[in-house]
XYZ file of C-alpha atoms in Angstrom:
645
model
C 13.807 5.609 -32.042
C 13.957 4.661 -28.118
C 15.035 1.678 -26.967
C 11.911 1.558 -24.733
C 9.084 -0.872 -26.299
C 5.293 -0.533 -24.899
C 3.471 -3.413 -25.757
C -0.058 -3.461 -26.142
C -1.803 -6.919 -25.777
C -5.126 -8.629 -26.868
C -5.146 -11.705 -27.558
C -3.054 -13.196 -30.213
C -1.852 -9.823 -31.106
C 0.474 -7.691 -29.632
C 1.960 -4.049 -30.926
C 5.765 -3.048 -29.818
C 5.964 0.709 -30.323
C 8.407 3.401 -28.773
C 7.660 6.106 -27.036
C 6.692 8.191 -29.999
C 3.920 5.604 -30.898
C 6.452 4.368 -33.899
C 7.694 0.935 -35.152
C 11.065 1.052 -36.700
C 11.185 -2.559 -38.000
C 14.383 -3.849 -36.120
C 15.416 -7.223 -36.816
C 16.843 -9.165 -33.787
C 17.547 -8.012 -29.882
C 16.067 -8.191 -26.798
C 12.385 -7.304 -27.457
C 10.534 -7.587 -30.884
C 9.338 -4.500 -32.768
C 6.305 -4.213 -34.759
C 2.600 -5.570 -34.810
C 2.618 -9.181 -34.588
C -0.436 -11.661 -35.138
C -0.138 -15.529 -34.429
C 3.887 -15.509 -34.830
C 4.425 -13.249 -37.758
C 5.329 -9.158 -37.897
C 2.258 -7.354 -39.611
C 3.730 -4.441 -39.510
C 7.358 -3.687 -40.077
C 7.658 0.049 -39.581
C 4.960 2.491 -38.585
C 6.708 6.110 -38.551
C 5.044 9.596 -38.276
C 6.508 12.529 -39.612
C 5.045 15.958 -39.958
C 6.758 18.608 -42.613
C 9.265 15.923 -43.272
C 10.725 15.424 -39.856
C 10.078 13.476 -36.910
C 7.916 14.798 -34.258
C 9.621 15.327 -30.625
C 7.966 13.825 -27.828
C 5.990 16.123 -24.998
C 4.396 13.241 -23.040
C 5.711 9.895 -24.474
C 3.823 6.632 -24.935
C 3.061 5.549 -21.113
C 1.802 1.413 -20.766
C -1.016 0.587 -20.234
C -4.296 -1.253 -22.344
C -3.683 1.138 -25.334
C -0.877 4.284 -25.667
C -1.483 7.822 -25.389
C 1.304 10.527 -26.017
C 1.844 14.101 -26.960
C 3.940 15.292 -29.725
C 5.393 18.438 -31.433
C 6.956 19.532 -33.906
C 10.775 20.164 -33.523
C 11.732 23.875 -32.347
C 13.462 26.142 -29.885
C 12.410 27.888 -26.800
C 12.110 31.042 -29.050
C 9.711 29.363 -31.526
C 6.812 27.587 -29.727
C 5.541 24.659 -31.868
C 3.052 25.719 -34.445
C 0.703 22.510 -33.764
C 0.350 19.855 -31.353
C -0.247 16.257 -32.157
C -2.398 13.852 -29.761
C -1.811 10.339 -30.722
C -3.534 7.465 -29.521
C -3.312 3.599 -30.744
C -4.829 0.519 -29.454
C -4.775 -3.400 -30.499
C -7.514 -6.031 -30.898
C -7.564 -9.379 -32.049
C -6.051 -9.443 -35.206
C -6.448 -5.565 -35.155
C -4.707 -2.299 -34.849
C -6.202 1.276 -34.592
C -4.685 4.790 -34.390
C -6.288 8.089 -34.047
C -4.286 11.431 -34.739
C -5.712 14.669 -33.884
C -4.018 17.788 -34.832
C -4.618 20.790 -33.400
C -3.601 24.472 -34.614
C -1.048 26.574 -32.227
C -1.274 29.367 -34.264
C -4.005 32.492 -34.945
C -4.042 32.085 -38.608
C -5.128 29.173 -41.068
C -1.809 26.403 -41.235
C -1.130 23.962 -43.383
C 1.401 20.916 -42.420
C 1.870 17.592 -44.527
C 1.221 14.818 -42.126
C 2.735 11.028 -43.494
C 2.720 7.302 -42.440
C 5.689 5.336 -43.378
C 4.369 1.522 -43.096
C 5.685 -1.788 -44.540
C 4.963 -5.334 -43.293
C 7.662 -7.534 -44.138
C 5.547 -10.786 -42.634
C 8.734 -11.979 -40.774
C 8.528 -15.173 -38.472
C 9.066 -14.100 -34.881
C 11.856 -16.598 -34.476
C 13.618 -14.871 -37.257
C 13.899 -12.440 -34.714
C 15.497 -13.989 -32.087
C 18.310 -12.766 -30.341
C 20.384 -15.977 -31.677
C 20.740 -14.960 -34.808
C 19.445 -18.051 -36.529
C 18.789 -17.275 -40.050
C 16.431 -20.064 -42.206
C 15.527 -20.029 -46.307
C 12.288 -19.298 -47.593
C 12.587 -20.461 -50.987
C 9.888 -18.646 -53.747
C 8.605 -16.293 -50.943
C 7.348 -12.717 -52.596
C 6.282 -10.088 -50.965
C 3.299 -7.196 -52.712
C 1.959 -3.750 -52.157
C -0.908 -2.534 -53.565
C -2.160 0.705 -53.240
C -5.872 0.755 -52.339
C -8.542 3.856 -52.498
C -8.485 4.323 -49.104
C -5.094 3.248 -47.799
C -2.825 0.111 -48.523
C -2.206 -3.896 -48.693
C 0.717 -5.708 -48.164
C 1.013 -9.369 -48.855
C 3.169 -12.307 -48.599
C 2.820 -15.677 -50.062
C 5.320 -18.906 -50.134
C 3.890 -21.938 -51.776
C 0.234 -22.473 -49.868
C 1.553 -19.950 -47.057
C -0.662 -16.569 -47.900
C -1.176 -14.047 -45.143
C -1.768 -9.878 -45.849
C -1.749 -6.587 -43.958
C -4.742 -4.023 -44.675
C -4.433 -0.663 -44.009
C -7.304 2.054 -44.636
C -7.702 5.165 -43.413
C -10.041 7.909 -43.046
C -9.585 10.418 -44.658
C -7.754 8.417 -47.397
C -4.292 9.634 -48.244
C -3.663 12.340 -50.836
C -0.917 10.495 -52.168
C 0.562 7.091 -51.330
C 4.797 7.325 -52.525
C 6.965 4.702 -52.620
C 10.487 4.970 -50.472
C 13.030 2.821 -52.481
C 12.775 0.229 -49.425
C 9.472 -1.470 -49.769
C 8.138 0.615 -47.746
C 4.980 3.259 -48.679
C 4.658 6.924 -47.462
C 0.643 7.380 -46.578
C 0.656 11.705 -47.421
C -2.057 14.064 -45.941
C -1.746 18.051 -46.590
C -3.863 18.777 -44.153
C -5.765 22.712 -43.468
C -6.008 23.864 -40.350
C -8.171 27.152 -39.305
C -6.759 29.491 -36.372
C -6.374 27.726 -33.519
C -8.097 24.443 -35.351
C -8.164 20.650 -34.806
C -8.512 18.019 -37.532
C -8.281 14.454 -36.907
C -7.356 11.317 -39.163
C -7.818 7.830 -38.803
C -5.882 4.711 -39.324
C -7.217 0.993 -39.291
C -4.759 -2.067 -39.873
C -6.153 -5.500 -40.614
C -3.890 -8.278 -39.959
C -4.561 -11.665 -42.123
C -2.394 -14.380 -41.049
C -2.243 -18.061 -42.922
C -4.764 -20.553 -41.862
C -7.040 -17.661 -39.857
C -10.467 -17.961 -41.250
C -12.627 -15.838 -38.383
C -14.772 -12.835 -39.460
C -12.507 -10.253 -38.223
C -14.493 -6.983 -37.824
C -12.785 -3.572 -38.794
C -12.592 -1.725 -35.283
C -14.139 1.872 -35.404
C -11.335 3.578 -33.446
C -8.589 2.748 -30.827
C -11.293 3.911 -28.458
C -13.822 0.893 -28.800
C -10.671 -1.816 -29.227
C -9.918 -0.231 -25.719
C -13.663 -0.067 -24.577
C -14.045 -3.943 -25.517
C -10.764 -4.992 -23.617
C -11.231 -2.769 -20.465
C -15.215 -4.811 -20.617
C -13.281 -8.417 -21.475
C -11.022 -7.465 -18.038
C -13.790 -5.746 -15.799
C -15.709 -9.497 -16.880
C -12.257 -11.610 -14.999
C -12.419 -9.133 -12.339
C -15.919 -9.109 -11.383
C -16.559 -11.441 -8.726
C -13.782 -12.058 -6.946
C -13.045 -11.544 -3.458
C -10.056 -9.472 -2.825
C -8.643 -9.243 0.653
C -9.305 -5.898 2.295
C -6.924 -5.785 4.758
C -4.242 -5.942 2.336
C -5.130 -3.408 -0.521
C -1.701 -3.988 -2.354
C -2.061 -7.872 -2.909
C -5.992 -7.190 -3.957
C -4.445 -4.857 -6.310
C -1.901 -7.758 -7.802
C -4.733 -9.813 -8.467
C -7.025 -7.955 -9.802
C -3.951 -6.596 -11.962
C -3.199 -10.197 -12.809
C -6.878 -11.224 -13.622
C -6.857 -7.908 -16.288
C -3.513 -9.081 -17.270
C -5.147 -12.794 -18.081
C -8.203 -11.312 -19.926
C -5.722 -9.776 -22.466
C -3.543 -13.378 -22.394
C -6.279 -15.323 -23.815
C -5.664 -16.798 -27.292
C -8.023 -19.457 -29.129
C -7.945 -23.325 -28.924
C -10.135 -26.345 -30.026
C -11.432 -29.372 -28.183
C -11.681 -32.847 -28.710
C -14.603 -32.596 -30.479
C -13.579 -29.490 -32.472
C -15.113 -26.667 -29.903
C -13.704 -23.507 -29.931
C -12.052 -22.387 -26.048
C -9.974 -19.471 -25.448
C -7.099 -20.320 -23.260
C -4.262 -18.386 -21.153
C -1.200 -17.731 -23.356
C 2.284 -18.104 -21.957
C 3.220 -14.518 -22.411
C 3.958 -10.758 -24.642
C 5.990 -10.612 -25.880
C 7.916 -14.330 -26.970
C 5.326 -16.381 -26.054
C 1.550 -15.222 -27.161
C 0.549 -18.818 -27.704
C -0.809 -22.233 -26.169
C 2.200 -23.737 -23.364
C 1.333 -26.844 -22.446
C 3.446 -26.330 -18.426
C 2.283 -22.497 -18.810
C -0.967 -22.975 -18.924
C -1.653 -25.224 -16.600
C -0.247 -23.693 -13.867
C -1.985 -20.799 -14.275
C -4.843 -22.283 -14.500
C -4.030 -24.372 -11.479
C -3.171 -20.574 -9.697
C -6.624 -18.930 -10.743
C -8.864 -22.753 -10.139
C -10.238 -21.445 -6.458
C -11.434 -18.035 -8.432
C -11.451 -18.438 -12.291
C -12.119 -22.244 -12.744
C -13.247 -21.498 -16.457
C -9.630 -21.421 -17.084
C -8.913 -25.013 -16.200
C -11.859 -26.041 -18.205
C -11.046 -24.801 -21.126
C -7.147 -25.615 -20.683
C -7.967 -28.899 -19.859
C -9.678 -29.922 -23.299
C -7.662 -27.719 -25.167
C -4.435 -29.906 -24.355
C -6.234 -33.039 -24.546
C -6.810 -32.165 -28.257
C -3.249 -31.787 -28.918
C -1.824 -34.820 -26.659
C 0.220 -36.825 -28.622
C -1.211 -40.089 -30.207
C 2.470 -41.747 -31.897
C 6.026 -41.165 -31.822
C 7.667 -38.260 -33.691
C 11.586 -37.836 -33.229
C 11.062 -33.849 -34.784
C 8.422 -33.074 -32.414
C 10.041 -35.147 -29.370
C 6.178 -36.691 -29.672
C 4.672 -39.890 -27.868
C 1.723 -41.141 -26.986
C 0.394 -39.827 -24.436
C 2.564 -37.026 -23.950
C 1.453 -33.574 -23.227
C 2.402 -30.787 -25.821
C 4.908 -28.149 -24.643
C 4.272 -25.914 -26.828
C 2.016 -25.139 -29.927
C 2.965 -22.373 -33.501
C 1.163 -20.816 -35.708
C 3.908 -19.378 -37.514
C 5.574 -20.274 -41.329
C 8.422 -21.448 -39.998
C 6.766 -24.097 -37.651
C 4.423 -24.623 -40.644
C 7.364 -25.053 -42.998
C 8.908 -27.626 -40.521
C 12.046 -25.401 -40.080
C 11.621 -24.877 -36.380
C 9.773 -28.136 -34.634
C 7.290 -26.251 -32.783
C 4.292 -26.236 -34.510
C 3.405 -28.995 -32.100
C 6.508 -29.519 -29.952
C 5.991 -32.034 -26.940
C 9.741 -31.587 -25.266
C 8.429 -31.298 -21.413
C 9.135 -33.876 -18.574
C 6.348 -32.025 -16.815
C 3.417 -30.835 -18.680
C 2.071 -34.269 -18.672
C 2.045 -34.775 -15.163
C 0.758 -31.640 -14.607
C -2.167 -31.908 -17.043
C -3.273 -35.037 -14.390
C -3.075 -32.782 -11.348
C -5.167 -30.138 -12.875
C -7.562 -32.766 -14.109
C -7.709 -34.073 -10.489
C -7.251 -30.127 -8.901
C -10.386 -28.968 -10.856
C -12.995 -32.263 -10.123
C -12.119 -31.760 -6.179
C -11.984 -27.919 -6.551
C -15.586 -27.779 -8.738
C -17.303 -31.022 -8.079
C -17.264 -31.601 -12.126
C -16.877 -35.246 -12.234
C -18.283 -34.934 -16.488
C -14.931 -33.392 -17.224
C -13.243 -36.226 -15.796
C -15.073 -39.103 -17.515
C -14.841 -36.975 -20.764
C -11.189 -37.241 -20.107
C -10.398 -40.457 -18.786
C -9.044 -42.062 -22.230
C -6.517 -38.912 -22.211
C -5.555 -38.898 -18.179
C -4.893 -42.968 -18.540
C -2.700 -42.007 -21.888
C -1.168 -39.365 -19.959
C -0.562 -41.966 -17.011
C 0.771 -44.508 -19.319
C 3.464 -41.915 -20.631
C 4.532 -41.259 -17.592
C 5.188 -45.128 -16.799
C 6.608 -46.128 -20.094
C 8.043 -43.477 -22.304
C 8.771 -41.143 -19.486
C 10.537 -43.801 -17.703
C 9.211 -44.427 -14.348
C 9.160 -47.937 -14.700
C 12.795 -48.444 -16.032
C 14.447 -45.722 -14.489
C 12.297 -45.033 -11.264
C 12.044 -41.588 -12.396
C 10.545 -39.359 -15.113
C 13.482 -38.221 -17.467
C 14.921 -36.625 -20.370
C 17.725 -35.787 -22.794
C 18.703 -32.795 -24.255
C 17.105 -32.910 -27.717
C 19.138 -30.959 -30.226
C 16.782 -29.485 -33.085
C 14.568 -28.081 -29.592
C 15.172 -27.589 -25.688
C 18.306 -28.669 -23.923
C 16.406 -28.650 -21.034
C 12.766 -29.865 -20.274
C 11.587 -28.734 -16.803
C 10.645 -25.674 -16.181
C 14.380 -24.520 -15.927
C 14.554 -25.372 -19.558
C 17.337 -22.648 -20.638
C 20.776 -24.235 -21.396
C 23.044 -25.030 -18.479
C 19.642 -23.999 -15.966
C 20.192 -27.832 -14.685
C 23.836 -27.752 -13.247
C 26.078 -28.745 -10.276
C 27.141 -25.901 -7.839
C 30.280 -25.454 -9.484
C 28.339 -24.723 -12.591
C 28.747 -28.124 -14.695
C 26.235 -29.732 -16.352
C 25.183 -33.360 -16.152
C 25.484 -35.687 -18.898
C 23.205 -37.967 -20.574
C 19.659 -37.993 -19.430
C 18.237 -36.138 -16.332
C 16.010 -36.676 -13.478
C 14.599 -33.249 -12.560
C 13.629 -33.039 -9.180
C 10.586 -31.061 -9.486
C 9.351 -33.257 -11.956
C 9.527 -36.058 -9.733
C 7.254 -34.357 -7.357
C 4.626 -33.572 -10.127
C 4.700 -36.985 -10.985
C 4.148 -38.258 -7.584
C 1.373 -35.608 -6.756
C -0.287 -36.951 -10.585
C -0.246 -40.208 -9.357
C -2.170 -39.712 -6.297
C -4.831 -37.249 -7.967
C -5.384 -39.696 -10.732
C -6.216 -42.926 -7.954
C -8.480 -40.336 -6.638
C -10.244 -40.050 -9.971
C -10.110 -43.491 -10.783
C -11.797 -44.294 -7.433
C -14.123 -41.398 -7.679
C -15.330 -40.829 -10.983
C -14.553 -43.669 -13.050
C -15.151 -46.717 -10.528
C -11.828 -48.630 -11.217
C -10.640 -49.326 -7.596
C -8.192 -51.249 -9.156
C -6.450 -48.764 -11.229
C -6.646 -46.422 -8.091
C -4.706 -48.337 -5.857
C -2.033 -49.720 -8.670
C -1.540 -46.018 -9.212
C -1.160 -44.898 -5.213
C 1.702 -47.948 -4.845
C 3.385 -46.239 -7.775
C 2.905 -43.214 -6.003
C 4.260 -44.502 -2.572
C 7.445 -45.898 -4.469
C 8.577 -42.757 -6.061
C 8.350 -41.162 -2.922
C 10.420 -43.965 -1.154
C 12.812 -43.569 -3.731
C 12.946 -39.929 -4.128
C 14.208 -39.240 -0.239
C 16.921 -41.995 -0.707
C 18.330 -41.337 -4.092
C 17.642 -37.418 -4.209
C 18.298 -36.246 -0.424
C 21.623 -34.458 0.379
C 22.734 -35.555 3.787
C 25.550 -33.217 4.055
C 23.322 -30.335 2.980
C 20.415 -31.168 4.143
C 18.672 -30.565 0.988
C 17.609 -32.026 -1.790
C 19.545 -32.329 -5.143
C 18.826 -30.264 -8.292
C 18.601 -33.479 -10.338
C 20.227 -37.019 -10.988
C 22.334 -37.128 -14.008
C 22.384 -40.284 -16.573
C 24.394 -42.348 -13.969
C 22.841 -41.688 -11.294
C 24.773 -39.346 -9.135
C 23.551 -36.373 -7.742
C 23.742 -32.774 -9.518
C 24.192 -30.957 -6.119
C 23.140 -27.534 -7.062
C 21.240 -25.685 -4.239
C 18.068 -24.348 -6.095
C 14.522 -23.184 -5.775
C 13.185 -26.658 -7.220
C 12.535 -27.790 -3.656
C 10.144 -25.644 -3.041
C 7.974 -26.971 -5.574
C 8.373 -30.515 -3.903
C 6.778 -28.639 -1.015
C 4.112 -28.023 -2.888
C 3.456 -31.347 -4.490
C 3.928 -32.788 -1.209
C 7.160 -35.334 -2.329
C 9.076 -34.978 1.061
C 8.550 -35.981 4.543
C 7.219 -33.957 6.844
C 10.341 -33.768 9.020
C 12.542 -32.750 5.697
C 9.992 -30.437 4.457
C 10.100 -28.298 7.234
C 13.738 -28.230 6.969
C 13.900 -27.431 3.266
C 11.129 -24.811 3.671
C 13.011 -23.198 6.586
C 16.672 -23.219 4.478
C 14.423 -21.468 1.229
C 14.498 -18.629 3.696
C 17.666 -17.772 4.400
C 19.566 -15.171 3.171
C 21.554 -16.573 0.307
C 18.190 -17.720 -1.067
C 15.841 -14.695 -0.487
C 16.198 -11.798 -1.827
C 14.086 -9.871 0.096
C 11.560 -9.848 -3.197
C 11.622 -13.375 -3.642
C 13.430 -16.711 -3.311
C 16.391 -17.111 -5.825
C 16.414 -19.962 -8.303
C 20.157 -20.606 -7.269
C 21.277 -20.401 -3.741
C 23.667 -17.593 -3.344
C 27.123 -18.335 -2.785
C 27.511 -20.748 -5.184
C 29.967 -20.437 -8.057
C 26.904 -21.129 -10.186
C 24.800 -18.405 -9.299
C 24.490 -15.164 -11.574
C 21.783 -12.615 -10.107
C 20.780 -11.955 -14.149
C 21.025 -15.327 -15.118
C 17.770 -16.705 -16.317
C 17.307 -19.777 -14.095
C 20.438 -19.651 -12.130
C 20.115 -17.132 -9.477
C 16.894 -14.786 -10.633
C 13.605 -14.820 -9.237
C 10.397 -15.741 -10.931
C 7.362 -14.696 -9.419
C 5.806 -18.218 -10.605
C 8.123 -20.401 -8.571
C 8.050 -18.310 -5.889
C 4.107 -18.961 -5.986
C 4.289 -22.759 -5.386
C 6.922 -22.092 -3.358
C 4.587 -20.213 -1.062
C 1.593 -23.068 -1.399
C 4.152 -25.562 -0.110
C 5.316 -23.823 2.625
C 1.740 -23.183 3.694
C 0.783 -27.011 2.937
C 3.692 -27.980 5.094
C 2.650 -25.597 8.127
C 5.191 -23.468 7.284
C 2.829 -20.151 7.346
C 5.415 -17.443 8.452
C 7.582 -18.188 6.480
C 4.706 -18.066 3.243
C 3.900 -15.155 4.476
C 7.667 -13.611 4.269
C 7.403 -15.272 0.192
C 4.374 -12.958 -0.357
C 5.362 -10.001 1.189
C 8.177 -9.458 -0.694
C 6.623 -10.408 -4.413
C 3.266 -8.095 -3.195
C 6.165 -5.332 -2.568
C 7.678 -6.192 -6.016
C 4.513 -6.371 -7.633
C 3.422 -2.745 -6.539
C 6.992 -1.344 -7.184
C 6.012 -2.292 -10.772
C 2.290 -0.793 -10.883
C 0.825 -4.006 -8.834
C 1.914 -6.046 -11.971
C 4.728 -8.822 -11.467
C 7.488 -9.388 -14.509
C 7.380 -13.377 -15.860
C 11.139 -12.583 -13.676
C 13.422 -10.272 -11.808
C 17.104 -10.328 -11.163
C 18.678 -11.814 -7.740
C 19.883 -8.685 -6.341
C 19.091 -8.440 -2.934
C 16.883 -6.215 -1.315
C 19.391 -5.159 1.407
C 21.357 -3.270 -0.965
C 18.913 -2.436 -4.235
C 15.886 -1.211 -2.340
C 13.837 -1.109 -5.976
C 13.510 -4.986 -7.796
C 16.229 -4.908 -10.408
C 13.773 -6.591 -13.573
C 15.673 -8.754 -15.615
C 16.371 -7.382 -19.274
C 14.154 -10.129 -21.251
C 11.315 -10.735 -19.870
C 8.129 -10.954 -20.636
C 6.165 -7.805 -19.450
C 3.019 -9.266 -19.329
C 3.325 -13.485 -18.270
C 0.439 -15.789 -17.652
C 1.960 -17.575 -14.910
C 2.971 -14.313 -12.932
C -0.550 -12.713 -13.716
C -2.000 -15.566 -11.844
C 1.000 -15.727 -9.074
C -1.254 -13.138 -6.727
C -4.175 -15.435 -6.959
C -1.693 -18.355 -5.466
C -0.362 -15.906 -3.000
C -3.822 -15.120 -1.868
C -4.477 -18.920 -1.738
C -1.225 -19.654 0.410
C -1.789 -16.857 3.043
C -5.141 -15.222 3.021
C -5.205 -11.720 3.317
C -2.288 -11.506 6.127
């Protein structure tokens, strides 16, 4: 086993394997391991062997839409393998398909025994976190059942039932069990002089709850011709800039990416959507702040995605107060499971509303997508939700008693609830945290730029002039407010945050740039904050750092304190350009186009701070997700910002 992972993605599946093809079934680490469907592993381990050993590798597992690799059996230079092995797997939705051809090295007839290990052991992927969190599933039992044509593997735990179907073609000779749960799939396969055989596997994931029609794919050749015709579908259409090939490549790498990223939803009135997913591999799931800024990055080319997202979160806004679920009314969700644990109530995240921001950002994508599309239906379909979504923001979120949106730290879920939300992300530039509740700063601009898009709605589309302009004086407070309380005189720069008293958390961070974006500051102190996001301790040379270097905060693999996420760096870029600031944009999407085509045109959900001037290849940082909605879309906001300059 590698330590390399390949994931292949479609929809709300994803496969880990290593560069063999194989799944060895490790629990915990960076990166998950196995064939996962709507939070649970499907499959455990997935191991080829041929005569009893493992295969070597000739051309390992390269990424990509589905794996291809090469592999012989183990020998020396004086004894040339005897057969070679051409494996190739791909994923669908809810699906997993493997062809293995064999072909004959040799002049006379052959005969090799060919097995699959496999085991599903239906674990919840936040029993695989890299915290080490273990929970009790009381009266779970696992089965196996051996079945003409392959295998089954099941799990139930009180009304929690989900199974794994395996069948193959041509069925197994023998099917033995290992001593470890496990079962050994056997072939003894013939081979004539110089021959080729070729078997094939088919894996049917069931989880709880999923009660689609799920079609048995043929081969992994039609899962990848129906993905490759899903992400030619996202492509098709768009103008790309031809005078600068590699940022048309990052978005038309990102729009492919985004086909693969969408999972399925339901409206208000029970209508099935298909939505963008945060990411592969942590995060293959509805994000309340994740989705709508993608959406919000593809609206000027892929509006469809705002139009489903839109609905989609509406469905799930929060109607009462829930202290598990940091739930009230209003409230946008943060983040929806599927898994047994969520189900179980041992992780609060089946519907788990701790964001400061995905509320007001659900307004300024409601707003974004009636200027952007002229759809004014959406928005009166809508209203009851966007005026619960505004009343959140007033009263539970706390812009009428404290001024500002804010939170607390919430125990059972997120210690932090901006988009920084790791613990100790929100800190002063010595590295301490604030106490008691926070103001976030980019938050505040959200809920300013919410405010405004709303009054245009209400004065647009639903007639209520008064609403409108109660809505615009809140809007023209906040911003009052903001440049007194939150401005840095000495630095010239606006603070990270307020902390429960009031007093700044002085941290120099990226944050600023996304009050560029919602247009929060002045012009005067825009232009100075978009001109400081420039210099050296902040850019990298791929991207602007989350943390100012310098700073006895900043760590260049640090999540949100001094990496750079291709995201932030997006509305970074917008603001800059909405402030006048176009050079400088431009300098922002240089260097993530240059990171994005060091990395095959696609751009990592985040890369470490390491500057250009001495690593002159982006250093990626060792979690991430390979394969992020937000930084799919991040070329589309790039192109927005700057054109094709």
């Amino acid at each position: 086993m590698t330590d390399r992972h390949h994931l292949l993605v479609h929809g709300t599946t994803f496969a880990a394997v290593d560069d063999r093809g194989d799944i060895s079934g490790v629990r915990g680490g960076g990166s998950p391991d196995g064939l996962f469907v709507r939070d649970a592993r499907h499959l455990s381990r997935w191991q080829l062997t041929v005569d009893g050993a493992l295969p070597e590798v000739l051309t390992p597992v390269a990424d990509g839409d589905g794996t291809r690799c090469v592999l012989v059996p183990r020998g020396g230079r004086q004894e040339p393998p005897a057969h070679t092995l051409f494996r190739e797997q791909a994923v669908g939705d809810g699906s997993f398909a493997e062809s293995l051809r064999v072909t004959s090295n040799r002049p006379v007839p052959t005969t090799i025994r060919l097995a699959i290990t496999a085991d599903a052991d239906f674990t919840d992927q936040f029993e695989l976190r890299a915290d080490h969190r273990t929970y009790t599933k009381s009266g779970a039992v696992r089965s196996r059942q051996v079945l003409d044509d392959g295998l089954e593997f099941g799990y139930r735990r009180g009304e929690w039932r989900s199974c794994t179907t395996i069948t193959t073609e041509p069925a197994p000779d023998a099917v033995e069990e290992t001593g470890t749960g496990a079962r050994r799939m056997v072939w003894t396969l013939e081979l004539e002089p110089h021959g080729t055989t070729e078997l094939l596997v088919r894996v049917m994931a069931r989880p709880h709850g999923d009660r689609r029609a799920l079609r048995v794919p043929r081969d992994p050749a039609a899962l990848n011709e129906q993905l490759l015709a899903l992400e030619g579908e996202f492509v098709e259409g768009v103008a790309f800039p031809t005078g600068w090939p590699e940022l048309a490549a990052a978005c038309a790498r990102g729009l492919s990416d985004l086909a693969a990223l969408q999972v399925p939803a339901t409206g208000p009135d029970g209508e099935e959507l298909r939505v963008p997913a945060a990411g592969a591999p942590w995060f293959l799931t509805l994000l309340g702040r994740d989705a709508l800024l993608t959406s919000l990055f593809a609206l000027p080319y892929r509006p469809r995605l705002a139009a489903a997202t839109l609905p989609a979160l509406a469905a799930t806004q929060a109607t009462e107060t829930g202290a598990h679920s940091v739930a009230q009314p209003g409230k946008i969700v943060h983040e929806v499971r599927h898994g047994e644990l969520a189900h179980f109530g041992q992780v609060p995240y089946g519907r788990y509303y701790g964001s400061v921001d995905a509320t007001p950002l659900f307004l300024i994508l409601l707003g974004a997508y009636v200027e952007q599309t002229g759809d004014a239906e959406l928005a009166r379909r809508l209203e009851r939700n966007a005026r619960a979504a505004v009343g959140w923001m007033l009263d539970h979120g706390g812009l009428t008693s404290r001024g500002y949106l804010v939170y607390r730290a919430d125990k059972g879920g997120l210690a932090n609830q901006n988009w920084k939300d790791s613990p100790g992300a929100i800190c002063s530039a010595d590295g301490s945290r604030p106490m008691g509740t926070v103001m976030a700063a980019g938050a505040q601009g959200y809920a300013y730029d919410a405010l405004r898009r709303t009054a245009w709605l209400a004065r647009t589309a639903w007639a209520d002039e008064t609403y409108a302009a109660l809505l615009e004086q809140a809007a023209g407070d906040l911003r009052d407010r903001f440049q007194q309380d939150f401005w840095m005189r000495k630095a010239a720069f606006p603070a990270l945050a307020l902390d429960g008293e009031g007093r700044q958390v002085d941290a120099l961070a990226s944050d600023a740039g996304h009050l560029l974006w919602s247009g929060l500051l002045d012009k005067e102190y825009g232009e100075v904050v978009g001109r400081r996001l420039l210099e050296p301790d902040f850019f990298s040379g791929w991207g602007v750092r989350t943390l100012a270097a310098g700073q006895a905060a900043y760590h260049p693999l640090s999540y949100h304190r001094g990496s750079v996420w291709p995201h932030d760096n997006a509305l970074i870029a917008l603001g800059l350009a909405r402030y006048g600031l176009h050079d400088e944009a431009r300098t922002v999407a240089h260097g993530m186009v240059d990171a994005a085509t060091a990395g095959g045109h696609r751009l990592p959900e985040v890369l470490a701070g390491y500057g250009r001037d001495s690593h002159p290849e982006p250093v990626p940082y060792p979690h991430a997700c390979v394969r992020e909605s937000r930084s799919a879309a991040a070329p589309l906001a790039l192109l927005t910002a700057v054109g094709g300059a």
